[in-house]
Amino acid sequence: MNTASTTEKASHYDTRAGVALIHLDNPPVNALSHHLRVNLAESLTRAGQDPDVHTIVLLGAGTSFCGGADVRQFNTEAATADPMLAALIAQIEASTKPVVAVIEGVALGGGLELALGCHHRIVTATASLGLTEVSLGLVPGGGGTQRLPRLIGTAPALDLIQHGKRVSGVEAVKLGLADAVFDADPVTAVLEQVAAAGDTLPRNTDESVVDFAARHASVNNKSRNTIAQHAAIDCVEASTRLPLQEGLRYERARFDELVAGPESAALRHLFFAERQAPKVADLPADTPIRPVAEAAVLGAGTMGGGIAMAFAAAGIPVTLYEREQTALDRGIDRIRANYEISAERGKITAAEVGERLSLIRPSLTLSDLASADLVIEAVFEDMDVKKEVFRSLDNICKPGAILASNTSRLSIDDIAAVTSRPQDVIGLHFFSPANVMRLLEIVRGDATSPETLVSCVKAAQRIGKVPVVVKVGEGFVGNRMLTPYWREANFLLEEGATPQQVDHALVRFGMAMGPHNVADLAGLDINWATRKRLAPTRPSHLRYCKIPDLICERGRFGQKTGAGYYRYEDGSRIPRPDPVVDEIVVECAREAGIERRPISDDEIVERCVLALVNEGAQILDDGIAQRASDIDVVYVSGYGFPAWRGGPMHYAETLGLDHVLAKIRALHAEHGEHWTPAPLLERLVAAGETTFLTP
């Protein structure tokens, strides 16, 4: 056996029995950084010139083949420095020696494009392959939209590219994306594949016609990556009418256009923000993690049931407790109905419905929670009620069990104080529906131990949530920012707008729903209770809008009562304008001495969104959030802020912090103390800073 070995910084080169083994070695996912591309080009040249080498193999060091381009290098000189990915692929395709991609772990984005340029691809059964660029507001830029349709057919290629879908190794072979599954020595598998294939490269001959106009029409305009989806469709269509080289140039032009645009910049910002949010700077690296083998939820309402479903979906047994049989039965029936709807839509199988239901154990006995590693309270949002619950849990739960509250606003410190184990108490603020919404605010109390915190972060990730660590404060991050947002939405009603105008303006801006639609959906009585609780602390000299209070006083709590800011007829969820609300608005404006006037959509968006930004800056200054990007994750993942704008803080940076401060100062001059600029924003602008990344 002839063996030679040379170690390089971003790749390793070996030969074995006439096979050149080029290992991509750029942890953690072997991203195609400039340095790796240089090393690959050198290794390919070396293998091509070696007379003893007859086959070339690309494979990943570690557990993955290649996770794609180095996203951090986008919009930098490194991204376009030679050799670019296209040149590497051209070098592979021109090789007179067969080049084989051996794919374990992931081959995503540029990593799969690299593999598509190879003459053969073999995969493990559990490998994950996909062109996922649309998730970052991009299209493949290394030939993926041109080579994949030619390999597997236009329609299946478009399905993968437009939606950024991933397929397993087994599925890849069925599609024709990979040649074979291997489960033993990769070199032996490579040699067998090359021998079986000979010099013939399989290429798809699918002549099926795709209705590209219909594909464009099917794109949801509220998607976070609408522009990228349309571009992906255009690129795949180009593959059906242009020769390969022209198609590659067309694809690259669209990629360059998107990578320079604000939408992709926003999505890339969120990509990194979501990965940064779970990290807490002051936690020791060796903090032990308590495993959550069994969970429990106290309260079988809509929120509690959704939380139980989230744990069951992750394969974690969960006890669901209620005090009364009727409430427990109602909760289990709701869970079963949700699962059955998911099965009807093809999201889960009938077998999975049974499996998940079997993991949820209903109980009327509080002591059944004693064996749980994590207990989550999801009862009525009242401090006295929650304190009583935690006193009971403190007596029942085993030592070391984590006791969590799903409170959306209340102090975790006050709740923890009634227990003998405040170090084990934490806030886990889920968002409704809890089995669907990805955001989880993890509220760290003053006494919460590092072990409790990191254990909950890991548990959140295990059940598929995006955890954001925050500190105690009224409303934490998300709901605290809602207060000024809804304040301005209601002030705008008094000043001349209608609920439907405010909602439509903000939906056109990109919000998933308008504030009054959201209030009706959530239930107006919830925030009414909060306003009454906080009324003694509200400065009497500040402007206060009575519109939502008067609506609630008439028993209008939103969709659940058939009326709120809108009316809902015959059980319908369609909001309809209501003259009763118009009368309330006019009455409140008259009592407040406000002369109503025409309000523009631009003013609505500016005041509501800048209210979020200003409060976000204050939250950051108060230390409730660790970083501005955490606030963006909260608002995009939990509150419907458009992902393609990157979140309120990123959006403010794109406007320019100096511009934002000038607008807020103008609003302060016109509307008073509510618009006092956040001191952090003033300090940053005075220092010439352009981002919320403080020095």
XYZ file of C-alpha atoms in Angstrom:
695
model
C 0.000 0.000 0.000
C 1.318 3.403 -0.994
C 0.589 5.995 1.678
C 1.604 9.651 1.784
C 0.370 12.288 4.158
C 0.599 16.062 4.384
C -1.229 18.225 6.872
C -2.590 21.593 5.756
C -4.442 24.196 7.746
C -7.928 23.755 6.294
C -7.659 20.372 4.570
C -5.733 17.120 4.767
C -4.355 15.156 1.831
C -3.649 11.414 1.852
C -3.299 8.712 -0.731
C -4.358 5.126 -0.293
C -4.144 2.405 -2.915
C -4.185 4.919 -5.764
C -6.991 6.956 -4.237
C -6.338 10.580 -3.232
C -8.273 11.458 -0.075
C -8.894 15.189 0.329
C -10.368 15.906 3.760
C -12.219 19.199 4.252
C -11.109 20.285 7.724
C -12.605 23.603 8.801
C -14.548 22.977 12.049
C -17.286 22.888 13.048
C -19.015 22.157 9.696
C -16.133 22.484 7.181
C -17.483 25.745 5.790
C -15.986 26.780 2.456
C -13.865 29.662 3.692
C -11.357 31.267 1.352
C -8.501 29.360 2.985
C -10.278 26.032 2.518
C -11.017 26.827 -1.115
C -7.323 27.579 -1.701
C -6.326 24.303 -0.050
C -8.868 22.320 -2.061
C -7.662 23.770 -5.350
C -4.073 22.908 -4.460
C -5.020 19.382 -3.421
C -7.054 18.777 -6.576
C -4.129 19.918 -8.701
C -1.761 17.706 -6.754
C -3.997 14.665 -7.166
C -4.525 15.342 -10.844
C -0.778 15.483 -11.462
C 0.106 12.399 -9.417
C 0.536 9.444 -11.846
C -0.112 6.991 -9.011
C -3.551 8.438 -8.304
C -6.459 7.130 -10.361
C -9.408 8.323 -8.232
C -9.980 11.447 -6.145
C -12.224 11.531 -3.102
C -13.592 14.559 -1.246
C -14.748 13.897 2.296
C -15.229 15.849 5.488
C -13.079 15.680 8.559
C -15.178 15.187 11.668
C -18.880 14.386 11.409
C -19.895 16.448 8.363
C -19.025 16.727 4.695
C -19.596 20.476 4.311
C -22.122 22.899 5.776
C -21.763 25.352 2.898
C -20.185 28.732 2.417
C -18.684 30.656 5.308
C -21.602 33.029 5.857
C -19.462 35.410 7.886
C -17.365 36.101 4.799
C -20.319 37.247 2.682
C -19.944 40.825 1.433
C -16.195 40.698 2.146
C -13.171 40.384 -0.112
C -12.696 36.791 1.077
C -16.030 35.784 -0.470
C -14.938 36.732 -3.976
C -11.223 35.974 -3.716
C -9.888 33.298 -6.046
C -10.553 30.486 -6.230
C -14.289 30.923 -5.912
C -16.531 27.888 -5.563
C -17.452 27.989 -9.255
C -13.790 27.691 -10.203
C -13.316 24.734 -7.849
C -16.294 22.963 -9.386
C -15.015 23.672 -12.900
C -11.664 22.184 -11.882
C -13.448 19.060 -10.623
C -15.577 18.698 -13.738
C -12.502 19.046 -15.947
C -10.653 16.299 -14.086
C -9.750 13.280 -16.195
C -9.797 11.226 -13.017
C -13.156 10.486 -11.369
C -13.868 12.698 -8.363
C -16.218 11.260 -5.748
C -17.919 13.073 -2.874
C -18.269 10.931 0.238
C -21.064 12.523 2.248
C -21.563 11.958 5.943
C -23.414 14.380 8.204
C -24.477 17.433 6.219
C -23.914 18.608 2.665
C -25.768 21.904 2.564
C -25.713 24.947 0.320
C -22.278 25.367 -1.204
C -21.295 22.013 0.284
C -23.897 20.243 -1.843
C -22.959 22.371 -4.855
C -19.376 21.157 -4.428
C -20.679 17.589 -4.356
C -22.862 18.210 -7.418
C -19.726 19.115 -9.336
C -18.216 15.721 -8.542
C -18.607 12.785 -10.877
C -20.196 10.594 -8.192
C -21.726 10.972 -4.748
C -22.082 8.287 -2.109
C -23.859 8.974 1.176
C -24.594 7.535 4.561
C -28.257 6.705 5.153
C -28.634 9.488 7.707
C -26.747 12.194 5.814
C -28.633 15.462 5.283
C -28.443 17.112 1.861
C -30.010 20.346 0.664
C -29.649 23.666 -1.086
C -30.807 25.797 1.829
C -29.751 29.251 0.641
C -33.319 30.620 0.555
C -33.351 30.503 4.365
C -30.754 33.281 4.212
C -32.604 35.218 1.525
C -30.335 33.913 -1.237
C -30.222 31.485 -4.131
C -27.408 29.005 -4.667
C -24.458 30.829 -6.194
C -22.240 27.901 -7.132
C -24.367 26.276 -9.812
C -26.927 24.465 -7.683
C -29.949 25.799 -9.572
C -28.413 24.670 -12.866
C -26.874 21.319 -12.012
C -29.549 19.885 -9.723
C -32.406 20.123 -12.288
C -30.165 18.490 -14.885
C -29.405 15.720 -12.411
C -32.776 14.878 -10.838
C -35.351 16.694 -12.980
C -36.810 20.185 -12.944
C -39.836 19.673 -10.704
C -38.130 17.808 -7.839
C -35.146 20.161 -8.017
C -37.398 23.196 -7.780
C -39.185 21.686 -4.768
C -35.859 21.358 -2.960
C -34.388 24.714 -3.981
C -37.431 26.970 -3.583
C -38.172 25.753 -0.063
C -34.639 24.936 1.077
C -35.660 21.358 1.861
C -33.246 18.779 3.196
C -33.343 15.110 2.278
C -31.732 12.117 3.935
C -29.094 10.001 2.262
C -31.679 7.326 1.502
C -34.024 9.904 -0.059
C -31.127 11.401 -2.022
C -30.449 8.050 -3.690
C -34.134 7.651 -4.582
C -34.094 11.106 -6.184
C -30.934 10.381 -8.131
C -29.085 13.056 -6.197
C -26.679 10.439 -4.811
C -25.478 7.225 -6.415
C -25.405 4.859 -3.460
C -25.622 4.491 0.314
C -22.538 3.150 2.079
C -22.113 1.980 5.643
C -18.567 0.617 5.739
C -15.128 1.744 4.578
C -15.652 4.768 2.301
C -12.639 4.055 0.078
C -13.897 0.556 -0.671
C -17.353 2.007 -1.377
C -15.814 4.611 -3.700
C -13.904 2.044 -5.699
C -16.991 -0.146 -6.013
C -19.063 2.817 -7.186
C -16.510 3.963 -9.760
C -16.114 0.441 -11.099
C -19.880 -0.018 -11.356
C -20.461 3.328 -13.044
C -17.538 3.207 -15.456
C -17.161 6.414 -17.435
C -20.901 7.061 -17.728
C -22.235 9.878 -15.575
C -25.950 9.501 -14.812
C -27.973 12.508 -15.848
C -31.722 12.988 -15.637
C -33.744 12.871 -18.809
C -36.976 14.125 -17.238
C -38.919 16.161 -19.794
C -41.806 17.098 -17.487
C -43.047 20.661 -17.778
C -43.171 22.937 -14.744
C -45.673 25.804 -14.644
C -43.281 28.474 -13.444
C -45.953 31.188 -13.453
C -48.037 29.077 -11.091
C -44.990 28.562 -8.894
C -44.501 32.323 -8.639
C -48.189 32.775 -7.819
C -47.962 30.171 -5.042
C -45.276 32.050 -3.099
C -46.635 33.395 0.185
C -45.926 37.110 0.199
C -45.668 36.996 4.001
C -42.789 34.516 3.906
C -39.523 35.698 5.378
C -37.744 34.916 2.078
C -40.298 35.860 -0.569
C -37.783 37.625 -2.811
C -35.347 34.713 -2.660
C -38.089 32.204 -3.495
C -39.032 34.141 -6.628
C -35.365 34.350 -7.610
C -34.966 30.597 -7.072
C -37.893 29.894 -9.390
C -36.366 32.179 -12.030
C -33.006 30.435 -11.766
C -34.471 26.944 -12.115
C -36.517 28.140 -15.085
C -33.270 29.432 -16.623
C -31.875 25.905 -16.378
C -34.599 24.741 -18.783
C -33.896 27.323 -21.485
C -30.211 28.265 -21.238
C -27.046 26.276 -21.879
C -25.210 25.399 -18.667
C -22.603 28.158 -18.801
C -25.177 30.871 -19.526
C -27.372 29.477 -16.766
C -24.466 29.607 -14.330
C -23.855 33.255 -15.175
C -27.554 34.057 -14.734
C -27.637 32.310 -11.354
C -24.542 34.129 -10.140
C -25.977 37.489 -11.125
C -29.112 36.802 -9.081
C -27.009 35.622 -6.132
C -24.879 38.782 -6.242
C -28.006 40.927 -6.382
C -29.527 39.204 -3.359
C -26.391 39.025 -1.218
C -26.023 42.811 -1.567
C -29.665 43.434 -0.627
C -31.200 44.317 2.744
C -33.422 41.229 2.981
C -30.547 38.752 2.925
C -28.521 40.926 5.290
C -31.445 40.832 7.736
C -31.875 37.070 7.496
C -28.152 36.477 7.933
C -28.259 38.742 10.970
C -31.010 36.554 12.432
C -29.118 33.384 11.504
C -26.275 34.399 13.776
C -28.537 36.047 16.358
C -30.443 32.811 16.974
C -27.184 30.971 17.544
C -25.896 33.635 19.910
C -29.055 34.081 21.990
C -28.693 30.926 24.160
C -25.155 31.876 25.183
C -24.623 33.506 28.574
C -21.242 35.150 29.080
C -20.913 34.642 32.833
C -21.686 30.921 32.915
C -18.700 28.654 33.608
C -17.927 26.426 30.624
C -18.076 23.331 32.826
C -21.492 24.094 34.333
C -23.205 20.706 34.826
C -26.436 20.024 32.956
C -29.347 18.289 34.645
C -30.986 15.852 32.236
C -34.724 16.243 31.687
C -35.940 12.674 31.327
C -39.432 13.467 32.587
C -41.383 16.723 32.578
C -44.627 17.918 34.122
C -47.015 20.749 33.315
C -49.392 22.225 35.851
C -52.455 23.542 34.036
C -54.169 21.893 31.046
C -55.441 25.023 29.363
C -54.436 26.124 25.877
C -50.936 27.105 26.994
C -50.336 24.144 29.283
C -51.563 21.687 26.683
C -49.309 23.231 24.051
C -46.304 22.978 26.352
C -47.065 19.312 27.016
C -47.273 18.721 23.245
C -43.863 20.338 22.759
C -42.248 17.890 25.178
C -44.116 14.889 23.778
C -42.980 15.800 20.254
C -39.395 15.528 21.516
C -40.070 12.099 23.009
C -40.077 13.313 26.618
C -42.790 11.848 28.904
C -44.864 14.604 30.495
C -47.472 14.593 33.252
C -50.311 17.068 32.636
C -52.021 18.106 35.875
C -55.369 19.791 36.430
C -57.481 20.228 39.538
C -60.804 19.239 37.957
C -61.692 16.316 35.696
C -63.708 18.499 33.329
C -60.788 20.850 32.705
C -58.383 17.928 32.304
C -60.666 16.147 29.820
C -61.093 19.368 27.867
C -57.320 19.813 27.723
C -56.657 16.246 26.546
C -59.447 16.512 23.951
C -57.868 19.721 22.633
C -54.471 18.039 22.370
C -55.963 15.024 20.578
C -57.824 17.301 18.137
C -54.645 19.229 17.379
C -52.759 16.015 16.679
C -55.528 14.710 14.438
C -55.554 17.934 12.438
C -51.772 17.651 12.007
C -52.176 14.067 10.822
C -54.873 15.062 8.338
C -52.501 17.665 6.927
C -49.720 15.100 6.613
C -47.450 16.736 9.184
C -47.365 13.647 11.396
C -48.498 10.051 10.911
C -51.368 8.299 12.648
C -48.793 6.221 14.500
C -47.090 9.401 15.750
C -50.426 10.670 17.053
C -50.679 7.575 19.218
C -47.057 7.756 20.309
C -47.309 11.381 21.400
C -50.597 10.921 23.212
C -49.087 7.976 25.082
C -46.304 10.253 26.351
C -48.794 12.690 27.920
C -50.107 11.336 31.220
C -53.187 13.197 32.532
C -53.415 13.539 36.303
C -55.635 15.018 39.007
C -53.107 14.197 41.735
C -50.464 16.814 42.434
C -48.103 14.248 43.933
C -47.802 12.658 40.466
C -45.446 15.541 39.656
C -42.962 14.401 42.303
C -40.754 12.413 39.945
C -40.449 15.087 37.239
C -37.061 16.660 36.482
C -38.715 19.843 35.209
C -42.125 21.162 36.305
C -43.698 24.068 34.409
C -46.540 26.028 35.949
C -49.053 27.362 33.390
C -51.916 28.695 35.503
C -53.743 32.023 35.601
C -51.505 35.102 35.459
C -51.971 36.168 39.067
C -49.105 36.488 41.539
C -51.022 35.116 44.541
C -52.160 32.086 42.543
C -48.644 31.395 41.285
C -47.108 31.751 44.737
C -49.538 29.205 46.120
C -48.679 26.810 43.289
C -44.953 27.129 43.955
C -45.368 26.550 47.676
C -47.085 23.290 46.815
C -44.461 22.303 44.252
C -41.691 23.065 46.727
C -43.184 20.526 49.119
C -43.886 17.840 46.523
C -41.084 17.902 43.941
C -37.874 15.953 44.388
C -34.587 17.675 45.308
C -32.900 19.066 42.218
C -36.121 19.350 40.218
C -36.353 22.589 38.228
C -39.477 24.608 39.022
C -40.462 26.915 36.149
C -43.183 29.491 35.693
C -44.714 30.283 32.326
C -45.493 33.803 33.484
C -45.411 36.414 30.756
C -44.837 39.425 33.015
C -44.547 38.636 36.727
C -41.380 38.638 38.835
C -39.586 35.310 39.004
C -37.736 36.630 42.044
C -40.999 37.104 43.953
C -42.196 33.640 42.951
C -38.885 32.007 43.890
C -38.917 33.703 47.299
C -41.824 31.551 48.538
C -39.816 28.349 48.011
C -36.926 26.814 49.929
C -35.031 26.344 46.653
C -34.912 29.686 44.786
C -31.797 28.473 42.951
C -33.994 25.913 41.150
C -36.683 28.408 40.109
C -36.721 29.954 36.632
C -39.099 31.512 34.125
C -39.932 29.668 30.913
C -42.170 32.010 28.934
C -43.664 30.004 26.068
C -45.633 31.654 23.298
C -49.027 30.507 22.088
C -49.553 28.063 20.503
C -46.689 26.625 22.542
C -46.359 23.512 20.414
C -45.798 25.676 17.306
C -44.132 28.947 18.302
C -40.340 28.644 18.327
C -39.496 31.376 20.832
C -38.881 30.655 24.503
C -37.926 33.490 26.840
C -35.825 31.963 29.612
C -36.069 34.290 32.589
C -33.099 34.192 34.928
C -33.948 35.243 38.461
C -31.442 36.743 40.873
C -31.157 33.397 42.668
C -31.382 31.113 39.622
C -28.294 28.905 39.586
C -26.066 28.535 36.508
C -26.905 24.820 36.519
C -30.648 25.520 36.391
C -30.184 28.078 33.630
C -27.988 26.014 31.329
C -30.169 22.932 31.894
C -33.234 24.851 30.727
C -31.386 26.219 27.690
C -30.466 22.670 26.673
C -33.993 21.404 27.324
C -35.405 24.247 25.206
C -33.163 23.301 22.302
C -34.106 19.665 22.679
C -37.806 20.491 22.218
C -37.040 22.617 19.169
C -37.297 26.089 20.682
C -35.140 29.155 20.137
C -34.140 30.084 23.700
C -33.394 33.702 24.573
C -32.038 34.322 28.066
C -33.446 37.459 29.741
C -33.542 38.895 33.232
C -36.421 39.772 35.529
C -38.367 42.925 34.733
C -42.008 43.800 34.082
C -42.897 42.023 30.853
C -39.288 40.826 30.382
C -38.364 41.756 26.774
C -41.261 40.957 24.457
C -44.241 42.072 26.512
C -42.432 45.093 27.917
C -41.908 46.304 24.358
C -45.557 45.637 23.535
C -46.623 48.268 26.063
C -45.352 51.321 24.117
C -46.260 49.653 20.801
C -49.883 49.251 21.854
C -49.782 52.675 23.513
C -49.016 54.345 20.197
C -51.514 52.165 18.327
C -54.266 53.398 20.679
C -53.060 57.007 20.740
C -53.292 56.948 16.948
C -56.935 55.897 17.255
C -57.671 58.889 19.451
C -55.865 61.174 17.037
C -57.826 60.086 13.959
C -56.985 56.567 12.750
C -59.243 53.509 12.834
C -58.286 50.052 14.129
C -58.353 48.639 10.616
C -56.126 51.435 9.247
C -53.535 50.903 11.993
C -53.582 47.146 11.485
C -53.410 47.311 7.693
C -50.523 49.801 7.759
C -48.434 47.589 10.026
C -49.246 44.433 8.070
C -48.103 46.206 4.900
C -44.889 47.052 6.761
C -44.496 43.312 7.264
C -45.939 42.505 10.687
C -47.724 39.154 10.786
C -50.795 40.833 12.318
C -51.800 44.322 13.332
C -51.836 45.242 17.046
C -55.621 45.341 17.371
C -56.004 42.008 15.584
C -53.416 40.557 17.981
C -55.181 42.006 21.024
C -58.502 40.496 19.959
C -56.867 37.127 19.315
C -55.001 37.042 22.645
C -57.939 38.343 24.679
C -58.267 41.953 25.813
C -59.024 40.925 29.392
C -55.446 39.700 29.900
C -53.866 43.108 29.328
C -56.761 44.804 31.102
C -55.842 42.850 34.224
C -52.218 43.943 33.819
C -53.203 47.594 33.407
C -55.322 47.452 36.546
C -52.473 45.797 38.454
C -50.041 48.501 37.352
C -52.457 51.428 37.692
C -51.162 52.499 41.148
C -47.651 52.917 39.703
C -48.715 54.826 36.578
C -47.646 58.497 36.689
C -50.827 60.551 36.776
C -49.401 63.338 34.608
C -48.730 61.074 31.615
C -51.236 60.754 28.800
C -53.306 57.580 29.139
C -55.698 56.127 26.564
C -58.945 54.704 27.968
C -60.108 53.080 24.727
C -59.085 49.483 25.577
C -60.450 49.852 29.138
C -63.843 51.042 27.908
C -63.983 48.241 25.351
C -63.326 45.713 28.128
C -65.861 47.331 30.459
C -68.509 46.467 27.863
C -67.543 42.792 28.067
C -65.767 42.863 24.727
C -62.656 40.704 25.221
C -61.928 39.886 21.595
C -62.608 36.820 19.503
C -63.646 34.683 22.477
C -66.603 36.980 23.194
C -67.366 37.809 19.572
C -66.296 41.435 19.943
C -63.266 43.505 20.852
C -61.712 46.164 18.663
C -63.658 44.376 15.922
C -66.811 42.271 15.867
C -66.857 38.598 14.893
C -70.090 37.193 13.488
C -71.419 33.661 13.993
C -68.192 32.272 15.420
C -66.130 33.615 12.517
C -62.564 34.785 13.112
C -62.855 37.426 10.390
C -62.546 40.898 11.985
C -65.225 43.367 10.923
C -65.230 47.114 11.686
C -67.648 47.977 14.475
C -69.425 51.357 14.891
C -69.501 50.727 18.656
C -65.695 50.979 18.768
C -65.763 54.074 16.567
C -68.078 55.710 19.109
C -65.775 54.751 21.998
C -62.775 56.191 20.150
C -64.523 59.504 19.438
C -65.739 59.702 23.048
C -62.221 59.147 24.417
C -60.714 61.705 22.060
C -63.327 64.293 23.092
C -62.739 63.679 26.811
C -58.968 63.981 26.295
C -59.389 67.231 24.361
C -57.842 65.750 21.214
C -58.910 67.119 17.832
C -58.928 64.181 15.454
C -57.168 64.552 12.105
C -56.187 62.458 9.084
C -53.404 60.017 9.967
C -51.071 58.647 7.289
C -49.924 55.042 7.122
C -46.338 56.270 7.277
C -46.991 57.985 10.609
C -48.604 54.823 11.969
C -45.601 52.685 11.058
C -43.056 55.231 12.257
C -44.604 55.751 15.674
C -45.358 52.091 16.406
C -42.021 50.745 15.210
C -39.891 53.489 16.764
C -41.723 52.898 20.049
C -40.381 49.327 19.883
C -36.887 50.528 19.088
C -36.746 53.117 21.861
C -38.018 50.655 24.466
C -35.631 48.013 23.151
C -32.708 50.381 23.665
C -33.873 51.017 27.236
C -34.217 47.272 27.891
C -30.670 46.802 26.632
C -29.426 49.612 28.871
C -31.255 48.099 31.853
C -29.515 44.772 31.303
C -32.769 42.839 30.823
C -31.500 41.627 27.437
C -27.884 40.634 26.901
C -27.566 41.983 23.375
C -29.598 43.862 20.777
C -29.725 40.812 18.541
C -31.536 38.918 21.336
C -34.302 41.508 21.153
C -34.516 40.950 17.405
C -34.862 37.194 17.907
C -37.643 37.756 20.447
C -39.597 40.047 18.158
C -39.199 38.048 14.969
C -39.773 34.610 16.530
C -42.481 35.572 19.002
C -44.217 38.763 17.917
C -44.463 38.629 14.141
C -41.898 41.311 13.280
C -40.863 40.748 9.629
C -37.765 38.550 9.493
C -36.708 40.185 6.243
C -36.286 43.428 8.203
C -34.116 41.628 10.785
C -35.995 42.660 13.935
C -36.604 46.148 15.381
C -33.031 46.812 16.500
C -31.456 45.687 13.219
C -34.079 47.698 11.344
C -33.114 50.780 13.354
C -29.488 50.242 12.373
C -30.448 50.082 8.695
C -32.279 53.403 9.076
C -29.262 54.877 10.863
C -29.186 55.394 14.623
C -28.702 59.129 14.154
C -31.807 59.251 11.945
C -33.793 57.195 14.477
C -32.755 59.457 17.348
C -33.723 62.561 15.381
C -37.174 61.098 14.738
C -37.631 60.139 18.401
C -36.558 63.610 19.513
C -39.131 65.121 17.164
C -41.824 62.847 18.580
C -40.712 63.798 22.084
C -41.113 67.460 21.261
C -44.588 66.861 19.827
C -46.016 64.194 22.148
C -44.156 64.592 25.417
C -42.549 62.376 28.030
C -43.614 59.021 26.592
C -41.076 59.699 23.851
C -38.082 60.486 26.049
C -35.143 59.092 24.037
C -33.415 56.081 25.560
C -30.114 57.252 27.091
C -28.253 54.386 25.395
C -29.407 55.592 21.999
C -28.258 59.114 22.796
C -24.857 57.890 23.996
C -24.301 55.748 20.914
C -25.166 58.528 18.498
C -23.017 61.012 20.412
C -20.097 58.580 20.125
C -20.632 58.159 16.398
C -21.677 54.517 16.738
C -23.827 53.000 14.008
C -24.905 49.780 15.759
C -26.154 48.675 19.168
C -22.973 46.661 19.672
C -21.689 48.920 22.411
C -17.893 49.271 22.905
